[in-house]
XYZ file of C-alpha atoms in Angstrom:
527
model
C 0.353 0.225 0.276
C 2.976 1.754 0.296
C 1.273 3.658 -3.312
C -1.143 4.993 -1.606
C 0.487 5.962 1.981
C 4.056 5.846 2.167
C 4.934 8.065 -0.760
C 5.578 11.603 -0.819
C 3.241 13.162 -3.800
C 4.768 15.496 -6.654
C 2.722 18.908 -7.229
C 1.425 20.176 -10.250
C 0.992 23.670 -10.684
C 0.433 23.188 -14.067
C -2.864 22.547 -15.380
C -2.273 18.511 -16.964
C -5.233 17.381 -19.203
C -7.057 14.663 -18.506
C -8.199 11.897 -20.872
C -12.129 11.846 -20.856
C -13.592 8.344 -21.081
C -17.675 9.013 -21.450
C -19.404 12.192 -22.033
C -19.974 14.817 -19.808
C -23.276 16.874 -19.229
C -22.083 20.702 -20.486
C -23.711 22.288 -18.269
C -20.713 20.342 -15.901
C -18.672 23.957 -15.777
C -16.918 24.768 -12.726
C -13.881 23.327 -10.566
C -13.715 20.482 -7.900
C -11.106 21.580 -5.269
C -9.881 18.662 -2.463
C -7.699 18.630 -0.530
C -5.434 16.049 1.779
C -1.913 14.660 3.414
C 0.447 14.473 0.352
C 3.553 14.658 2.036
C 4.860 12.715 5.663
C 8.846 12.382 4.567
C 11.281 15.543 4.902
C 15.008 15.051 4.725
C 15.394 11.888 6.742
C 12.291 12.438 9.133
C 8.944 11.010 8.476
C 5.593 11.779 10.167
C 3.401 9.293 12.512
C 0.115 9.499 10.774
C -1.309 9.616 8.112
C -3.280 12.772 9.416
C -0.228 14.521 9.909
C 0.945 15.256 6.375
C 1.320 17.842 4.039
C -1.326 19.442 2.509
C -1.698 19.040 -1.240
C -4.352 21.037 -2.753
C -5.508 19.381 -5.881
C -8.396 20.385 -8.484
C -10.061 18.905 -11.451
C -11.437 21.937 -13.657
C -14.508 21.262 -15.846
C -14.675 23.404 -18.713
C -16.647 22.611 -21.659
C -16.397 18.703 -22.046
C -12.643 19.020 -20.423
C -11.167 17.693 -17.949
C -7.860 20.143 -16.403
C -5.498 18.622 -13.473
C -3.587 20.289 -11.177
C -2.333 20.094 -7.715
C 0.121 22.159 -5.261
C 1.301 21.881 -1.550
C -0.510 24.856 0.876
C 2.680 26.898 0.798
C 1.911 27.038 5.407
C 4.501 28.651 7.737
C 4.514 24.498 8.886
C 5.525 23.695 5.404
C 7.661 26.346 4.885
C 9.482 26.093 8.055
C 10.069 22.085 7.494
C 11.475 22.425 4.085
C 14.081 24.661 4.965
C 15.286 22.652 8.256
C 14.599 19.834 5.608
C 13.565 17.435 9.028
C 10.037 17.772 10.437
C 10.392 21.267 12.995
C 6.550 21.300 13.721
C 4.550 19.132 15.675
C 1.519 18.188 14.354
C -1.369 15.788 15.788
C 0.349 12.506 16.174
C 3.673 13.240 15.434
C 5.443 15.627 17.916
C 8.409 17.575 16.619
C 11.737 18.482 19.306
C 14.136 21.100 18.623
C 17.415 21.030 16.883
C 19.878 18.561 18.746
C 22.739 21.204 17.931
C 20.963 23.708 19.860
C 22.265 24.721 23.451
C 21.019 24.042 26.691
C 19.143 27.103 27.039
C 17.658 27.007 23.530
C 16.056 24.121 23.843
C 14.622 24.957 27.538
C 13.155 28.240 25.548
C 11.816 26.079 23.003
C 10.234 23.390 25.937
C 8.472 26.168 27.844
C 6.952 27.247 24.355
C 5.014 24.139 23.974
C 3.404 24.027 26.904
C 0.188 26.443 25.274
C 1.355 25.128 22.039
C 1.328 26.947 18.885
C -0.665 24.968 16.310
C 0.870 24.107 12.974
C -0.825 26.238 10.450
C -0.860 23.138 8.273
C -4.736 22.659 6.925
C -5.009 19.837 4.881
C -8.608 18.462 5.806
C -11.711 20.245 4.173
C -12.304 23.733 2.301
C -14.510 27.039 3.186
C -16.281 29.453 1.234
C -16.362 32.775 2.896
C -17.810 35.415 1.103
C -15.946 34.871 -2.178
C -12.903 33.785 -0.749
C -11.598 29.831 -0.864
C -9.618 28.269 2.733
C -8.172 25.762 3.326
C -8.996 24.781 6.972
C -7.898 21.722 9.675
C -9.016 21.805 13.609
C -6.397 24.057 14.371
C -7.136 27.584 15.242
C -5.701 28.537 12.497
C -6.782 28.848 8.198
C -5.074 29.221 4.830
C -6.580 31.545 2.349
C -6.344 29.526 -1.389
C -5.961 30.833 -4.513
C -9.601 28.255 -7.069
C -7.569 28.182 -10.151
C -4.225 28.622 -9.270
C -4.003 27.042 -5.157
C -1.632 29.340 -4.715
C -1.476 29.743 -1.393
C -2.775 33.328 -0.391
C -2.637 34.914 3.732
C -2.386 32.950 6.818
C -5.671 33.593 9.253
C -6.178 32.906 12.715
C -9.416 32.622 14.124
C -8.142 33.887 18.048
C -7.989 37.595 15.741
C -11.706 37.003 15.747
C -13.309 34.988 17.974
C -11.721 32.730 21.331
C -11.001 29.539 20.614
C -8.236 27.226 20.139
C -9.966 25.016 18.121
C -12.087 24.895 15.268
C -14.174 22.747 12.633
C -13.395 21.905 9.518
C -16.994 21.110 9.193
C -19.015 24.624 8.960
C -22.272 25.446 7.593
C -23.636 27.370 5.352
C -27.419 29.000 4.681
C -28.947 29.559 2.445
C -27.876 33.637 1.879
C -24.038 32.006 2.177
C -23.233 32.541 5.604
C -21.326 30.505 7.669
C -22.043 29.018 11.312
C -19.068 26.362 12.838
C -17.736 25.934 16.304
C -14.750 25.777 17.887
C -13.609 24.937 21.427
C -11.558 27.447 23.863
C -9.372 25.983 26.484
C -9.808 27.695 29.826
C -10.797 31.199 28.803
C -11.785 32.938 32.409
C -11.006 29.958 34.269
C -14.050 28.088 32.000
C -13.757 26.047 29.121
C -16.512 26.375 26.208
C -17.343 25.691 22.980
C -18.944 28.528 21.100
C -20.790 28.694 17.875
C -20.023 31.479 15.757
C -21.014 33.072 12.255
C -19.077 34.411 9.402
C -21.279 36.683 7.112
C -21.203 36.319 3.384
C -20.049 39.687 2.626
C -19.977 42.894 3.862
C -20.626 46.801 4.158
C -20.158 47.811 0.654
C -17.817 50.803 2.185
C -15.528 47.607 4.049
C -15.177 46.080 0.198
C -11.667 45.316 0.357
C -12.104 43.901 4.179
C -12.294 39.859 4.792
C -16.256 38.964 6.184
C -13.754 37.075 9.184
C -13.655 41.209 10.102
C -17.581 40.743 10.553
C -18.012 37.323 12.355
C -20.185 36.964 15.072
C -20.113 34.815 18.458
C -24.207 33.323 18.221
C -23.215 31.563 22.203
C -21.152 29.448 24.104
C -21.883 25.785 25.409
C -19.808 24.989 28.780
C -17.930 21.867 28.920
C -18.520 19.759 31.183
C -15.822 19.318 32.408
C -13.443 21.743 33.123
C -10.519 19.285 31.966
C -12.134 17.684 29.650
C -13.258 18.762 26.437
C -15.111 16.517 24.189
C -13.008 16.384 20.843
C -15.945 16.562 17.769
C -15.130 17.215 13.887
C -18.477 18.628 13.142
C -21.849 19.460 14.425
C -25.466 19.574 12.926
C -28.407 21.935 11.732
C -32.219 22.277 11.254
C -34.335 25.566 10.697
C -34.553 25.585 13.818
C -31.559 24.086 15.992
C -28.058 23.913 16.117
C -27.029 20.431 17.500
C -23.561 19.878 19.203
C -23.046 16.514 19.857
C -20.456 16.000 23.206
C -18.694 12.495 23.504
C -16.914 10.958 26.428
C -14.019 11.551 22.912
C -12.106 13.930 25.270
C -8.949 15.421 25.535
C -7.152 15.595 28.422
C -5.356 19.219 28.928
C -3.267 19.435 31.664
C -1.493 16.092 29.215
C -1.713 18.108 25.600
C 0.420 21.585 28.826
C 2.576 18.959 29.226
C 2.990 16.398 25.878
C 6.293 18.510 24.522
C 7.523 17.615 27.756
C 6.434 13.911 28.377
C 8.158 13.533 24.497
C 4.910 12.467 23.552
C 1.971 13.426 20.434
C -1.265 15.801 21.388
C -3.075 12.672 19.948
C -2.482 10.543 23.074
C -4.114 13.373 25.133
C -7.228 12.189 23.929
C -9.200 9.307 25.558
C -12.497 7.602 25.609
C -14.248 7.710 28.218
C -16.662 4.434 28.157
C -18.801 4.873 31.367
C -20.066 7.933 30.318
C -23.199 9.350 28.381
C -22.864 11.546 25.556
C -24.762 14.231 25.778
C -26.894 15.663 22.894
C -27.563 19.944 23.061
C -29.773 21.277 21.207
C -29.097 25.337 20.265
C -32.190 27.326 20.087
C -31.220 30.114 16.697
C -33.555 32.520 18.430
C -32.865 32.094 21.583
C -29.142 31.212 21.691
C -29.552 28.775 24.515
C -29.493 25.153 24.666
C -32.780 23.489 25.966
C -33.118 23.160 29.340
C -34.094 18.643 28.841
C -30.905 17.415 29.439
C -30.676 14.706 26.622
C -28.233 12.069 26.437
C -27.116 8.696 25.056
C -25.021 5.674 25.394
C -20.695 6.880 24.799
C -20.037 6.862 21.461
C -17.199 8.252 18.799
C -18.182 10.098 16.114
C -16.337 12.333 13.793
C -19.738 12.556 10.331
C -22.753 14.250 11.239
C -24.670 13.441 8.142
C -28.179 15.591 8.606
C -30.559 16.718 10.599
C -34.097 18.100 9.991
C -36.928 18.787 12.308
C -40.823 16.976 11.458
C -43.892 16.651 13.930
C -42.108 18.075 16.768
C -39.244 15.852 16.658
C -35.749 16.944 15.589
C -33.721 14.034 13.289
C -29.831 14.025 14.220
C -28.272 11.136 11.897
C -24.385 11.075 12.284
C -21.550 7.791 11.359
C -20.744 6.614 14.854
C -18.447 3.875 16.577
C -18.550 2.316 19.522
C -14.849 3.599 20.696
C -11.429 5.571 19.380
C -9.842 2.457 17.103
C -10.322 4.175 13.667
C -7.418 6.948 14.388
C -5.177 4.200 16.081
C -6.039 2.117 12.072
C -4.226 5.658 10.398
C -0.630 5.076 12.098
C 1.723 4.941 8.494
C 2.834 1.552 10.307
C -0.261 0.088 9.552
C -0.845 1.189 6.644
C 1.685 -0.835 4.339
C 1.709 -4.086 2.817
C 0.312 -5.853 5.658
C -2.783 -3.597 5.115
C -5.439 -6.153 6.386
C -3.443 -7.625 9.361
C -2.734 -4.276 10.910
C -6.115 -2.842 9.988
C -8.777 -4.984 10.465
C -11.858 -3.115 11.148
C -12.936 -3.620 14.630
C -14.664 -0.903 15.232
C -16.979 -0.814 12.430
C -19.212 2.640 11.297
C -22.787 2.753 11.688
C -25.141 5.545 10.774
C -27.713 5.833 13.092
C -30.721 8.043 13.640
C -31.409 10.295 16.483
C -34.909 11.628 17.510
C -35.350 13.715 20.403
C -39.696 15.013 20.978
C -39.073 18.517 21.430
C -42.872 19.273 22.695
C -42.981 16.264 24.890
C -46.380 15.703 28.048
C -43.921 16.483 30.916
C -46.803 14.236 32.729
C -45.658 11.316 30.990
C -44.709 8.140 33.212
C -41.220 7.435 33.057
C -40.098 4.756 31.118
C -42.487 6.593 28.281
C -41.251 6.240 24.718
C -41.738 10.427 24.132
C -40.840 9.407 20.450
C -43.953 9.592 18.582
C -43.028 9.229 14.655
C -44.132 6.853 12.987
C -41.442 6.320 10.856
C -38.983 5.266 13.135
C -37.660 2.870 15.983
C -35.503 4.960 17.731
C -37.426 5.880 20.811
C -36.623 8.422 24.002
C -37.183 7.299 26.780
C -38.353 9.895 30.176
C -36.110 8.528 33.240
C -37.002 10.020 36.833
C -35.078 12.316 37.189
C -36.385 14.034 33.562
C -33.069 13.439 31.885
C -33.800 12.098 28.320
C -32.116 9.066 27.228
C -31.860 8.306 23.835
C -31.612 5.479 21.344
C -31.059 5.143 17.813
C -32.485 3.536 15.049
C -29.546 1.948 12.668
C -29.925 3.212 9.265
C -26.780 1.376 7.339
C -23.714 0.082 8.388
C -19.683 -0.049 6.845
C -20.266 3.579 5.184
C -17.726 6.973 6.105
C -17.205 10.374 4.320
C -20.831 10.718 3.864
C -22.512 13.659 1.736
C -25.860 14.420 0.954
C -27.547 16.912 -1.730
C -26.969 20.615 0.039
C -30.068 21.703 -0.593
C -32.177 19.597 1.762
C -29.235 20.453 4.766
C -31.057 21.501 7.482
C -34.167 19.804 6.233
C -36.504 16.362 5.462
C -33.916 14.281 3.107
C -33.654 10.752 1.629
C -29.948 10.022 -0.009
C -27.117 9.617 1.831
C -23.642 9.129 -0.612
C -20.536 7.928 0.986
C -18.204 5.198 0.784
C -17.839 1.828 2.163
C -15.901 -0.188 4.066
C -15.338 -3.356 4.718
C -11.923 -5.510 5.958
C -9.972 -1.680 6.119
C -10.312 1.736 7.293
C -9.629 2.066 3.439
C -12.542 3.167 1.437
C -13.188 0.275 -1.152
C -16.705 1.443 -2.463
C -19.022 3.788 -3.311
C -22.878 3.866 -2.217
C -25.692 5.760 -2.741
C -28.543 5.019 0.569
C -31.550 5.548 0.560
C -32.812 6.413 4.300
C -36.464 5.438 3.491
C -36.292 2.055 2.128
C -32.555 1.145 4.010
C -31.169 0.135 0.215
C -28.302 0.945 -1.293
C -26.478 0.628 -4.585
C -22.065 1.327 -4.592
C -19.609 1.141 -7.579
C -16.769 -0.126 -6.995
C -13.781 -1.316 -8.711
C -10.285 -3.415 -8.918
C -7.183 -1.907 -7.415
C -9.207 1.151 -7.100
C -9.918 3.018 -3.633
C -12.316 6.101 -3.588
C -12.677 9.513 -2.420
C -14.982 11.127 -0.766
C -18.466 11.062 -3.454
C -19.140 14.929 -4.128
C -22.503 15.525 -5.234
C -23.535 18.138 -7.642
C -27.036 19.222 -8.711
C -28.110 19.251 -11.727
C -29.414 22.857 -12.386
C -32.744 21.555 -13.945
C -32.919 19.425 -10.888
C -36.758 17.548 -10.314
C -35.823 15.075 -6.941
C -33.370 14.789 -4.709
C -30.873 12.976 -6.957
C -30.891 14.248 -9.379
C -27.760 15.358 -10.475
C -23.444 13.782 -10.689
C -21.275 11.947 -7.874
C -17.554 13.395 -8.122
C -14.976 11.076 -6.866
C -11.023 11.121 -7.200
C -10.192 7.650 -7.936
C -6.849 6.516 -6.577
C -5.696 2.900 -8.097
C -3.085 0.432 -6.520
C -3.219 -0.937 -9.892
C 0.853 0.417 -11.632
C -0.845 -0.545 -14.870
C -4.129 1.631 -14.325
C -4.163 5.354 -14.135
C -6.279 6.879 -11.364
C -8.854 9.278 -12.107
C -12.157 11.260 -11.532
C -14.909 9.202 -11.485
C -18.185 10.905 -12.424
C -21.658 8.530 -11.868
C -25.531 9.467 -12.118
C -26.608 9.892 -8.845
C -30.016 8.591 -9.498
C -28.431 5.431 -11.016
C -25.094 5.036 -9.376
C -24.165 4.119 -13.278
C -20.968 5.164 -14.477
C -21.387 8.694 -17.226
C -17.417 9.664 -17.262
C -13.885 9.114 -15.868
C -11.032 11.533 -16.702
C -7.973 9.871 -16.376
C -4.566 11.756 -15.400
C -1.407 10.096 -16.099
C -0.339 11.097 -12.489
C 0.514 10.227 -8.501
C -2.308 11.140 -6.565
C -3.369 11.076 -2.914
C -5.930 10.100 -1.888
C -7.427 13.005 -0.180
C -10.381 13.868 2.733
C -12.395 16.816 0.938
C -13.483 19.442 -0.086
C -16.333 21.035 -2.656
C -16.700 21.587 -6.110
C -17.081 24.896 -7.174
C -19.953 26.164 -9.906
C -18.448 28.674 -13.010
C -20.939 30.688 -11.183
C -19.507 31.336 -8.384
C -16.141 31.419 -9.046
C -14.021 34.544 -9.345
C -12.825 35.204 -13.568
C -10.402 38.576 -12.493
C -8.478 35.736 -10.458
C -8.060 33.272 -12.150
């Protein structure tokens, strides 16, 4: 599996014309912009974890039936420092970097002290975020990096901390119909409190401030105190409905004291995360109007989740679909020592991802007997039991197993929907299929091909969309067969049949997340 995980990938900053087989619809015009780790070795040093690699942004541009590929390493401060030193000198979550061994004792001591409160990396390798007319590479730290979506050039570095007091932030923001960005982050021991902060970035600025960033008008909507001052929950995403913001505070927690001493102890930051299987998972519903968490305490059993699928309101209930795991073993499987030729033996899935539906009742009978199931929706087997102390204990409905990296038709985000598009995993955490799941019938369509490893599928709606699944699925495919070139796969989202593929003679990297930017949303002046 060295062809997928072990080898540094070469960048291709100039466009390469892809060989298209099949037929692309004439309306498919724009850029598929994606992000993920591409370099895991710098000089004689190697990262420990696949998620630590230096960000390699790549794009597929669709223009008049033709497809052009390009890729470029994000010129972050992290990248520049590492390349200049010809070794890893900036710490990542799974790899702690240490001072140059040639430094004197005083310089070493100063460096150790500076890591008590970590200065996190700006190696933004997880996703792409749109803010106003700008695009940013993002990760889970307080830094984001602006990029040019046409040339992939790295532009200014932005520190969320200048606008909102957060040390960590998700790389899965939400967008409302006006294009405003909704995101959340963790504020570690700010004024003696650890809290989760939800904030909004407007889609535009006043006319007199046209040259200023939308971030300068960032607005804090509300904050939720952490259940524990020194052990905040880790989270990768959150959910929204028409009237609520959904935050799931899981017992996969970050130990702040361990984080502060990790550098001294010679361990990475990932070792400061631990799963507390005896604890509850709390479900917070924040009312968008009052900007407060609803008063009823809602919980479920211990679980680990990375991705929300969707959420919506129906007949006095909030329906929440997530991909969850019974433990935190998934992260361990992506250490590079496991992703070698013995991939099947080293990364045998012991924790299968499950797509689960939780249903939370809103207006329920306060006088209902203890043990009463408060869910009244006939379409689900999910339950919400009233407890003696007034809390509500939720048990989910299983929608399907074995899918990850879920996407939907985003026009249905926060609304009742029917289809999930995702990668499918079997014996390994590395996807081997692309799947379409019908949450109503629980039927599934799949695409797979031997020696092919698909990335997260992105739904692109048809311009004359009449039904939810009228559109295309785009997924970049890495191949482990040297005789087969990697390619961008284009599927009909309704039938899941292949419409076209665009092959590129490059060493394509397996990426994480990204966005499709329609031609109408591209600022052509920057091309």
